[in-house]
CSV table of C-alpha atoms in Angstrom, one decimal:
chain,number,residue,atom,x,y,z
Z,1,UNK,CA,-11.9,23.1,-11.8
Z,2,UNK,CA,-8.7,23.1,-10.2
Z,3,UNK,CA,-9.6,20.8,-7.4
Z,4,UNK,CA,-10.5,18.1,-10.2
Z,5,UNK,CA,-7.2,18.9,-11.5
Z,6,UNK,CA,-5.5,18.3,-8.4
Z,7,UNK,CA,-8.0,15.0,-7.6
Z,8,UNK,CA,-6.9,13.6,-10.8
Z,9,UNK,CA,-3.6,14.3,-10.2
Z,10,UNK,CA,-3.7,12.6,-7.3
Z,11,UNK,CA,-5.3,9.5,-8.4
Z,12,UNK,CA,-2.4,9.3,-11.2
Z,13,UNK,CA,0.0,9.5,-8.0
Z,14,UNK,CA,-1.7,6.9,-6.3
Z,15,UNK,CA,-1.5,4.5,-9.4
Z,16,UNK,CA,1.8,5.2,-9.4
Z,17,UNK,CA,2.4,4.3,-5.9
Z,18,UNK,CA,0.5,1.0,-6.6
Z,19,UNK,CA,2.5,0.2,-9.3
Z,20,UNK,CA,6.0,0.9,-7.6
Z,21,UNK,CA,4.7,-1.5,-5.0
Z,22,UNK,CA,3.9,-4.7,-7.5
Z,23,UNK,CA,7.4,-4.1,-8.3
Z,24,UNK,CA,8.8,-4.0,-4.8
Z,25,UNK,CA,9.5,-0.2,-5.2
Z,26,UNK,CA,9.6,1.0,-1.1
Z,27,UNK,CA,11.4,4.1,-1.8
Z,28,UNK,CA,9.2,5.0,-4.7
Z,29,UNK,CA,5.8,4.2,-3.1
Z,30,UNK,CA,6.7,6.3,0.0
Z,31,UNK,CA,6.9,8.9,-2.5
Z,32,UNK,CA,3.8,8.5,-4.7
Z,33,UNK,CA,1.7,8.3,-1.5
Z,34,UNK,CA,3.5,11.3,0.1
Z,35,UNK,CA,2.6,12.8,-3.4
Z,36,UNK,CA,-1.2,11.4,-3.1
Z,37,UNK,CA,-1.4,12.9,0.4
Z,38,UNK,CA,0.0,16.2,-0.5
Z,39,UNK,CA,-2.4,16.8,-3.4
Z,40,UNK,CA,-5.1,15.8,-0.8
Z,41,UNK,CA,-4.5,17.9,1.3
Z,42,UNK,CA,-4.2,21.1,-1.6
Z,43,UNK,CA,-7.8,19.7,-2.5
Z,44,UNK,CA,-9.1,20.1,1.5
Z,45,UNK,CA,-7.3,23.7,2.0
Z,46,UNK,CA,-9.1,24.6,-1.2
Z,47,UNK,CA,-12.0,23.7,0.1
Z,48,UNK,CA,-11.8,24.9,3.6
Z,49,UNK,CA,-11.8,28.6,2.1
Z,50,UNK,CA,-14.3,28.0,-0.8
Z,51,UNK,CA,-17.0,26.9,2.6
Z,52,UNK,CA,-15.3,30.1,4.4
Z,53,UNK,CA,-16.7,32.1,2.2
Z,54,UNK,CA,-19.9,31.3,2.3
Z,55,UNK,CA,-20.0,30.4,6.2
Z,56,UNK,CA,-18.1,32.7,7.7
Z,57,UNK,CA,-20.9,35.7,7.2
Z,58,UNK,CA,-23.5,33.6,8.6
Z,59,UNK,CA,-21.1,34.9,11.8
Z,60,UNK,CA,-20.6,38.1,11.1
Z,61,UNK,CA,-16.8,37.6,9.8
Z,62,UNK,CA,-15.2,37.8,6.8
Z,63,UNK,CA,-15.6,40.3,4.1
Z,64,UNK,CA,-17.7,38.0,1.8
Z,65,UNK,CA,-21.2,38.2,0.5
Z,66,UNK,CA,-24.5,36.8,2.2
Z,67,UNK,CA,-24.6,33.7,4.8
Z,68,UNK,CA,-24.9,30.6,2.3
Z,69,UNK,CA,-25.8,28.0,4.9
Z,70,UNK,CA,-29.3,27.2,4.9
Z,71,UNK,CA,-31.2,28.0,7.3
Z,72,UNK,CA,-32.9,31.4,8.8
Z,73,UNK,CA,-29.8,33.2,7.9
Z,74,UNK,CA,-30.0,32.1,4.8
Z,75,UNK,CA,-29.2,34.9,2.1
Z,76,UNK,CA,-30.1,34.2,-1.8
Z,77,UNK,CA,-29.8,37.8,-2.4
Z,78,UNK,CA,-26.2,37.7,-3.2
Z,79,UNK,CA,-26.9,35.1,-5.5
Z,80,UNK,CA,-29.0,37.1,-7.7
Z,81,UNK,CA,-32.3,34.8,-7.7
Z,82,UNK,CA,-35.2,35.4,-7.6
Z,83,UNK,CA,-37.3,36.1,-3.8
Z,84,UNK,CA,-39.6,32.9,-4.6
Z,85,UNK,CA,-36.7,30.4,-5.7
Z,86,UNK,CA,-34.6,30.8,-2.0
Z,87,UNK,CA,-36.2,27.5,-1.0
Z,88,UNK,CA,-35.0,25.6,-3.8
Z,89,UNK,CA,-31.6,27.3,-3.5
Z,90,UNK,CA,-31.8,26.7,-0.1
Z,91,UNK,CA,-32.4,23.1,-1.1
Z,92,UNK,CA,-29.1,23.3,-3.2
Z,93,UNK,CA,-27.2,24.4,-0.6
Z,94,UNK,CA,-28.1,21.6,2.0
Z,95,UNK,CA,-27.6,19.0,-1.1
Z,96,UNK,CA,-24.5,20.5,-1.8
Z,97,UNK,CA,-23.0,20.4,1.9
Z,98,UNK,CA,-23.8,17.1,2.6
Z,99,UNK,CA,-22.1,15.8,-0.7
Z,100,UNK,CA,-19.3,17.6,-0.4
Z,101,UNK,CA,-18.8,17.3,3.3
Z,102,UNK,CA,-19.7,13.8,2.9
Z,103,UNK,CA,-16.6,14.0,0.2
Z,104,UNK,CA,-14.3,15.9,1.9
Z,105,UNK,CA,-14.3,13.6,4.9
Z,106,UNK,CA,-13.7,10.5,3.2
Z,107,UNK,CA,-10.6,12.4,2.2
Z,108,UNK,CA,-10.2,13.2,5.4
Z,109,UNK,CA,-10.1,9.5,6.8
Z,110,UNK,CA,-8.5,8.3,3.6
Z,111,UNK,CA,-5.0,11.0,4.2
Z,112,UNK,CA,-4.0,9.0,7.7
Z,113,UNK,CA,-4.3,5.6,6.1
Z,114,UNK,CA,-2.8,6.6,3.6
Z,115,UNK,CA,0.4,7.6,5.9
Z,116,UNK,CA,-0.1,4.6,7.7
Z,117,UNK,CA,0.6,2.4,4.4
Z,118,UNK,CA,3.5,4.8,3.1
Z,119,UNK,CA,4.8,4.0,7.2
Z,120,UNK,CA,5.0,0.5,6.3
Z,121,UNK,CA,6.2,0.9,3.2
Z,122,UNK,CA,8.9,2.4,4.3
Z,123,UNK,CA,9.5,0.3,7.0
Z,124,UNK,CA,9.7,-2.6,4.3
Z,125,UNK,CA,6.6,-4.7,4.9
Z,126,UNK,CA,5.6,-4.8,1.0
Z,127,UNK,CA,6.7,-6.7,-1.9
Z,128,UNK,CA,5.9,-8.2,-5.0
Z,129,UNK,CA,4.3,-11.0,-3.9
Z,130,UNK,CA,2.6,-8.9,-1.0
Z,131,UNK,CA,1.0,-5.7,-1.5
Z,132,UNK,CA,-2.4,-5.9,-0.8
Z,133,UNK,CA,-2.9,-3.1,1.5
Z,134,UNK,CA,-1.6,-0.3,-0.8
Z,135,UNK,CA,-3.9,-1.6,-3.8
Z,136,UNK,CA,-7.0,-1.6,-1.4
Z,137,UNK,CA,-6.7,1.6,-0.2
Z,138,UNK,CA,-5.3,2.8,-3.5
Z,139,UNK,CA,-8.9,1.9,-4.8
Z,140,UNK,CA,-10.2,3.6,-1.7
Z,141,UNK,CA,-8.4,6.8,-2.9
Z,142,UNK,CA,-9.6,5.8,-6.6
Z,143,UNK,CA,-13.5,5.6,-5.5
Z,144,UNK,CA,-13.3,8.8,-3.9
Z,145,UNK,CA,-11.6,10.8,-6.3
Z,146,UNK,CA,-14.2,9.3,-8.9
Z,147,UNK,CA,-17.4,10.4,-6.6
Z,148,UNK,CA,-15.8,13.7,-7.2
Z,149,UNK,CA,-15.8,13.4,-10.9
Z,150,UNK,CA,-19.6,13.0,-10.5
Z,151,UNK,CA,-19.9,15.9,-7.8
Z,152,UNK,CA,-18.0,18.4,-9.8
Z,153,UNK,CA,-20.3,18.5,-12.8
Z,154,UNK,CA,-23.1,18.2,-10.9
Z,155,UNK,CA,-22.9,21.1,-8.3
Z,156,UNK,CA,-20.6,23.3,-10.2
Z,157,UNK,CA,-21.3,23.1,-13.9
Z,158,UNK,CA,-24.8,22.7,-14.4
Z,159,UNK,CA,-27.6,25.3,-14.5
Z,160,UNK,CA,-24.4,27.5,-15.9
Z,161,UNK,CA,-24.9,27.8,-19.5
């Protein structure tokens, strides 16, 4: 829940950084998308210990429960299901790595573009009349942040009623 927080948060940032350059804002749109990168960047450190703990004891490290990576190390016992429904949990698992994997590094390629527009921002190359770069990769930032709003509910919330 608090990496949607921080998601939407960022998305308002972004906005804001959009907006400040339609009105030839440099200073202020170096800011919002310093702000945008920031709260990225909280989202991806979040998320580099929430897959620690459930990869690092597929190693051997970490103090954590049961290897969650599927595979033959695979260990739904700490999960509290049932013997016969590791496959499908398995299944989850796989499903729930590739979408957020596939997330996080669209977040990962959007953070450097995003510094490479706030550059040129602050080197003055936007105005009112031209912006188009920071609006395109502000919906860039938009689209991914929404795929989370669809992720979220989906691998975290439901089946937890």
């Amino acid at each position: 829940f608090f990496n949607t927080l921080v998601l939407i948060a960022s998305s308002l940032t972004m906005a804001l950084g959009v907006h400040s350059a339609a009105l030839g804002r440099s200073k202020r749109v170096v800011a919002w998308l310093l702000a945008t990168v920031a709260l990225g960047s909280v989202f991806l450190g979040v998320k580099y210990f929430e897959y620690g703990e459930k990869i690092a004891p597929c190693f051997g490290v970490g103090a954590g429960p049961g290897c969650l990576v599927p595979g033959e190390h695979f260990d739904a016992s700490v999960l509290h299901v049932a013997a016969d429904m590791a496959p499908q949990t398995q299944i989850f698992y796989s499903l729930y790595f590739a979408m957020t994997g596939l997330h996080a590094l669209h977040m990962i390629i959007g953070i450097p573009i995003i510094l490479w527009i706030a550059h040129a921002a602050w080197k003055g190359r936007y105005s009112p009349a031209w912006h188009t770069p920071v609006e395109i990769v502000g919906l860039y930032w938009h689209f991914v942040d929404i795929i989370w709003i669809f992720l979220f509910p989906l691998l975290y919330l439901m089946g937890r009623h």
